Short mmCIF file of C-alpha atoms in Angstrom, two decimals:
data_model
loop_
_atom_site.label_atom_id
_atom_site.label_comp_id
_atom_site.label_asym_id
_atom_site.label_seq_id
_atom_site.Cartn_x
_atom_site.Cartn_y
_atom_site.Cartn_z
CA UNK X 1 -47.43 -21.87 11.43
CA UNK X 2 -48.23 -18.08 11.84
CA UNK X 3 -45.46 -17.25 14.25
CA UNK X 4 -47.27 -14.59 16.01
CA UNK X 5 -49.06 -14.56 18.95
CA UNK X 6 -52.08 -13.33 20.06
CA UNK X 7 -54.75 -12.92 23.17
CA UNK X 8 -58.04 -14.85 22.16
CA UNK X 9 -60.49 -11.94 23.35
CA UNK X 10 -60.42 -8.66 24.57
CA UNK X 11 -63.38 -6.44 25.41
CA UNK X 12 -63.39 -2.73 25.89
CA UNK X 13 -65.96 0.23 27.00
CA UNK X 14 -66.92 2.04 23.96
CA UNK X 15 -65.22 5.67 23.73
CA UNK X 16 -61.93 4.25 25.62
CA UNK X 17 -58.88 3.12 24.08
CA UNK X 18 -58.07 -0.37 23.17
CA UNK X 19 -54.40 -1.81 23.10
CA UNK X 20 -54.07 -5.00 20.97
CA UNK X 21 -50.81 -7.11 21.52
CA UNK X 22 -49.05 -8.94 19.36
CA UNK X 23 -45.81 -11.15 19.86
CA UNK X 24 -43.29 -11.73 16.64
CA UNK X 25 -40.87 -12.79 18.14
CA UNK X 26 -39.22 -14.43 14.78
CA UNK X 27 -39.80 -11.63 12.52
CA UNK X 28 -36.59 -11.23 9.87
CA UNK X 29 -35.07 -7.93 9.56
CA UNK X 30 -37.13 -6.98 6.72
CA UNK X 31 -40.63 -7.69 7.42
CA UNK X 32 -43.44 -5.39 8.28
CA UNK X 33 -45.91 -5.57 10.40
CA UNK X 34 -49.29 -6.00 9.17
CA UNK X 35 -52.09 -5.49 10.83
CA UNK X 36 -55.78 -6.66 9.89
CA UNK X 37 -59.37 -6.90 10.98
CA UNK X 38 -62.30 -8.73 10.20
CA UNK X 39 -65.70 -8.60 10.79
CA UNK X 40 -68.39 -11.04 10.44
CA UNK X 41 -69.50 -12.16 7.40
CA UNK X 42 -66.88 -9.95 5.67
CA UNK X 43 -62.93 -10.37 4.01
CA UNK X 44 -60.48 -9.08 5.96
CA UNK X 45 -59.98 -4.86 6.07
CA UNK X 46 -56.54 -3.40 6.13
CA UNK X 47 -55.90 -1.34 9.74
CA UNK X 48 -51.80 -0.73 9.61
CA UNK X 49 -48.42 -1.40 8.78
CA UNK X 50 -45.19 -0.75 10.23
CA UNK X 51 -41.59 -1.76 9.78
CA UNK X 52 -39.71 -0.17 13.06
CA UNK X 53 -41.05 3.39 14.20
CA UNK X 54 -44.28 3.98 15.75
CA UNK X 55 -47.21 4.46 12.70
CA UNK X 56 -50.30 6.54 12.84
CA UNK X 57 -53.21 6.64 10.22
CA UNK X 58 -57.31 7.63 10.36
CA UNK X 59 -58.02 4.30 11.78
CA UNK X 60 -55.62 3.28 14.77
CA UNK X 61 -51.63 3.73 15.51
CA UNK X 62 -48.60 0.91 15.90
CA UNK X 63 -46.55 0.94 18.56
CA UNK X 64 -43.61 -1.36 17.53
CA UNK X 65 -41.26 -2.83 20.21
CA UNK X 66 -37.31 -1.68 19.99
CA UNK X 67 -36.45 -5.34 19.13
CA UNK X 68 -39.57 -5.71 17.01
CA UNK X 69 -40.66 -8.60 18.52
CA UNK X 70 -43.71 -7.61 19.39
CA UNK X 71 -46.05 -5.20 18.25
CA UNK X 72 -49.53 -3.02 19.93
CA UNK X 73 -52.43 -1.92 18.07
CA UNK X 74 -53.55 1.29 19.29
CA UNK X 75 -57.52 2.01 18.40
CA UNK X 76 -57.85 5.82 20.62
CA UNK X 77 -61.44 5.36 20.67
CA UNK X 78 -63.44 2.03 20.31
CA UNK X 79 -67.05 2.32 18.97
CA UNK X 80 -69.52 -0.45 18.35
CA UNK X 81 -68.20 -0.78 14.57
CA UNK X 82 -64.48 -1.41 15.96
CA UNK X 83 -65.69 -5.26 17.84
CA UNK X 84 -64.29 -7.45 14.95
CA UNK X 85 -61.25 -10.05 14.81
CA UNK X 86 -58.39 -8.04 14.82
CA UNK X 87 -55.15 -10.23 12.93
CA UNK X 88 -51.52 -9.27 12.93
CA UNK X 89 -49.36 -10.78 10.80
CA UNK X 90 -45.26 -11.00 10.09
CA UNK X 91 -45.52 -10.28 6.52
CA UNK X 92 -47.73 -9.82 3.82
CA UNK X 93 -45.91 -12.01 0.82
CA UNK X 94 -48.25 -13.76 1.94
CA UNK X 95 -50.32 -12.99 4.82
CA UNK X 96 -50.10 -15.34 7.98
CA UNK X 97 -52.96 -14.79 10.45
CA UNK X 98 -53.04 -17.14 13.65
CA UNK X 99 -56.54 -17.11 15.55
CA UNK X 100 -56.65 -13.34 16.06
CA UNK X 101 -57.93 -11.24 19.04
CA UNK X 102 -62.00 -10.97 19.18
CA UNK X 103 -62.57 -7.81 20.19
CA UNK X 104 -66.04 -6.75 22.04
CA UNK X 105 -67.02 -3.39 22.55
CA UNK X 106 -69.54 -2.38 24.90
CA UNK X 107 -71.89 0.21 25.05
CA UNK O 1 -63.04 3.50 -7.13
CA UNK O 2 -64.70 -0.07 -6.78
CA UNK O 3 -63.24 -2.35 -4.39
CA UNK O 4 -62.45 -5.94 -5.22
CA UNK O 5 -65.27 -7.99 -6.63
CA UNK O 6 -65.47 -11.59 -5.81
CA UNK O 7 -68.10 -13.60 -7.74
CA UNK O 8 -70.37 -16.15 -6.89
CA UNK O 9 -70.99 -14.58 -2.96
CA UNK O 10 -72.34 -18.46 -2.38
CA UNK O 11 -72.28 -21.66 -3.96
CA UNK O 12 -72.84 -25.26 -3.05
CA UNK O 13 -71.31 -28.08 -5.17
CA UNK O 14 -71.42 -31.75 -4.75
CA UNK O 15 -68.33 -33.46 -4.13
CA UNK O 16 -66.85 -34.94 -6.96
CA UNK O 17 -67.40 -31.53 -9.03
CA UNK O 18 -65.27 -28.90 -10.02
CA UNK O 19 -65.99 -25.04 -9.02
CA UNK O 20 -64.04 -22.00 -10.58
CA UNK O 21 -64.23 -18.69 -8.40
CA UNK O 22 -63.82 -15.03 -10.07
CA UNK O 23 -61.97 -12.04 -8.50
CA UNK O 24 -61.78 -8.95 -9.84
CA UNK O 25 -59.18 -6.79 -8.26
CA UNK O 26 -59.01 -3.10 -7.95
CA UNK O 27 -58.78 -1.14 -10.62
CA UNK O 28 -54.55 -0.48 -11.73
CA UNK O 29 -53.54 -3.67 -8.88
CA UNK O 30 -51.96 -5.96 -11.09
CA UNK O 31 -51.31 -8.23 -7.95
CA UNK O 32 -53.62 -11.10 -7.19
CA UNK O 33 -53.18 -13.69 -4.16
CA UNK O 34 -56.06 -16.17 -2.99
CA UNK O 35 -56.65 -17.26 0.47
CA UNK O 36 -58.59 -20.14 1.55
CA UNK O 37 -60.09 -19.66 5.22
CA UNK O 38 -62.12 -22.10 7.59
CA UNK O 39 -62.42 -22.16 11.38
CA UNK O 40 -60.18 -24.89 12.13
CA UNK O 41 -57.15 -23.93 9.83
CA UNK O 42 -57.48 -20.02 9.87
CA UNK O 43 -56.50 -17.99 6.83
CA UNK O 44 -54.67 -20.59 4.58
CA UNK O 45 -52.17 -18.89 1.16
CA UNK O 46 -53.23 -20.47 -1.68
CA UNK O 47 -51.14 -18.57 -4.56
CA UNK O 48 -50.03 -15.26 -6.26
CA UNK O 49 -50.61 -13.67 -9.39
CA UNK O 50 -48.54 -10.93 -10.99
CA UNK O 51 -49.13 -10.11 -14.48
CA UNK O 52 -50.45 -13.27 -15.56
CA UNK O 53 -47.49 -15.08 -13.96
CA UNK O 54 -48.02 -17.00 -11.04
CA UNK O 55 -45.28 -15.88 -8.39
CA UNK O 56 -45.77 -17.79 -5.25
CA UNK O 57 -47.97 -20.83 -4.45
CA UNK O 58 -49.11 -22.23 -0.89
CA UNK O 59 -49.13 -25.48 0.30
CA UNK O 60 -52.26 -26.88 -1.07
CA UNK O 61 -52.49 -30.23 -3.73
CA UNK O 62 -53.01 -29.59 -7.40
CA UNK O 63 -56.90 -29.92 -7.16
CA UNK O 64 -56.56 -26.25 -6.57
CA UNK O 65 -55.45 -23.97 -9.64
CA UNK O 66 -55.88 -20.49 -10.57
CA UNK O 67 -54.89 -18.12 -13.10
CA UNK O 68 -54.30 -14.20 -14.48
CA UNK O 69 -55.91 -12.76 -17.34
CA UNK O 70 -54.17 -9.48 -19.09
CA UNK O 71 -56.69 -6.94 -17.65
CA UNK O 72 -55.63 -8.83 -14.02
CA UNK O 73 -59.05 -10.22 -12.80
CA UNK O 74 -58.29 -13.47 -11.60
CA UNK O 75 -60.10 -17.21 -11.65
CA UNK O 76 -59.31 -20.19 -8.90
CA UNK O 77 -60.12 -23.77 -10.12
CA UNK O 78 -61.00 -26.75 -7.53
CA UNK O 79 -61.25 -29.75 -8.96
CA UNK O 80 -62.50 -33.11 -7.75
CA UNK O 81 -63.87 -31.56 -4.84
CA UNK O 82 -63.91 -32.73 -1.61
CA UNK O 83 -66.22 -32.05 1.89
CA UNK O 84 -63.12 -30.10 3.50
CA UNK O 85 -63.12 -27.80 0.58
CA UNK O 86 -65.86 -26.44 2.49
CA UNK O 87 -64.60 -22.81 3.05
CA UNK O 88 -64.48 -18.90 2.51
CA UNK O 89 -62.60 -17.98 -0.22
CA UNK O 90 -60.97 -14.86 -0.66
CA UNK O 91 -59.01 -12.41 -3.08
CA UNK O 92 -56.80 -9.81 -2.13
CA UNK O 93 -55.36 -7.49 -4.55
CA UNK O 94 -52.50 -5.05 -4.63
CA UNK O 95 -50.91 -2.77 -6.40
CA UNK O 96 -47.72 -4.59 -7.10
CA UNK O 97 -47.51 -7.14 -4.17
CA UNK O 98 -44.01 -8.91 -3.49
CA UNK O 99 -43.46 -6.69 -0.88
CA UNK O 100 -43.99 -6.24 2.40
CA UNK O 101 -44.30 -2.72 2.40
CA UNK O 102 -47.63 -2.70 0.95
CA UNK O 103 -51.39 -2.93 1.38
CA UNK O 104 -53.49 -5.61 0.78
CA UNK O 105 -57.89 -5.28 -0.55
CA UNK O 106 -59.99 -7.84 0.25
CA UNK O 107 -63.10 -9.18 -1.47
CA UNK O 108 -66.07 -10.12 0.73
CA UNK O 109 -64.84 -13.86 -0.20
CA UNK O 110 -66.97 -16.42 -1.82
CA UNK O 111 -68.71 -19.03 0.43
CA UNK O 112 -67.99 -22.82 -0.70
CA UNK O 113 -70.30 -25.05 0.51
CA UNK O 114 -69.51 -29.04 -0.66
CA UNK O 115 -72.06 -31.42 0.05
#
């Protein structure tokens, strides 16, 4: 049971921002948010993690919802190398991935 | 510094065999966890390992097994396997783990293929 939520797909115009949803609606008190992405053939890659306020880093931002029940991946600018499964997860003792969001860039 | 090393990349056993899976985490992570991931189930715990101790397990029978060595690379045992074995495996490390305010490294995962 990976108690988040997330769209299927998602497909964006390369050099625009991308805005990834995810819905934790269960999330205890003292879990992060963890967000992930993977790309074909590959393990999964660390993007982000946040527990309440908003989080920025090289890669992408988190926007995290007042009640923290749901959660937005923020990449500013998507290139070709972004389009991967992108994974959020509750907590990370251990990691809980549902399906993911496929994301497609497009040149 | 290297990232984590997973070793075989491939393999392909018959069922009925055992397999054992390497992992070799980043350099000063003494925190090990496996992860078993397929299609239809998704990205599936397996265990933890902390210092040689094994601190949290997964739902999966006692075919699977794993263990920490003192310089923290890591093996995962299957025994008697079985067609939906069949997976990617992977290793994450970390630098202490059993928290959730911390990263996790993944390996490129070894591909189990049971025939």
């Amino acid at each position: 049971d990976a108690k988040t939520t997330q769209p299927n797909s998602m497909e964006s115009n390369e050099e625009e921002p991308v805005h990834l949803p995810c819905n934790h609606s269960t999330i205890s008190g003292t879990d992060y948010i963890h967000w992930y992405r993977q790309l074909p053939s590959q393990g999964p890659e660390y993007v982000i993690h946040g527990l309440t306020s908003n989080v920025n880093n090289r890669m992408a931002s988190l926007a995290i919802a007042e009640d923290r029940k749901s959660s937005t991946l923020i990449l500013h600018r998507a290139t070709l190398r972004d389009a991967a499964v992108y994974y959020c997860s509750r907590s990370n003792t251990p990691l809980v991935f549902g399906k993911g969001t496929r994301l497609s860039v497009i040149a | 510094k290297a990232g984590v090393t997973q070793t075989p990349r491939y393999l392909i056993k018959t069922r009925g065999q055992q397999v054992t899976l390497s992992c070799s985490p980043i350099s000063g992570h003494r925190s090990v966890s496996w992860y078993q991931q397929t299609p239809g189930q998704g990205l599936q715990f397996l265990f933890e390992y902390f210092s040689e101790t094994q601190r949290n397990k997964g739902n999966f029978p006692g075919r699977f097994s794993g263990r920490q060595f003192s310089n923290s690379r890591s093996e995962m045992n299957v025994s008697t396997l079985e067609l939906g074995d069949s997976a990617l495996y992977l290793c994450a490390s970390s630098l202490v783990g059993g928290s959730s305010n911390t990263e996790a490294f993944f390996g490129q995962g070894t591909r189990l293929t049971v025939v």
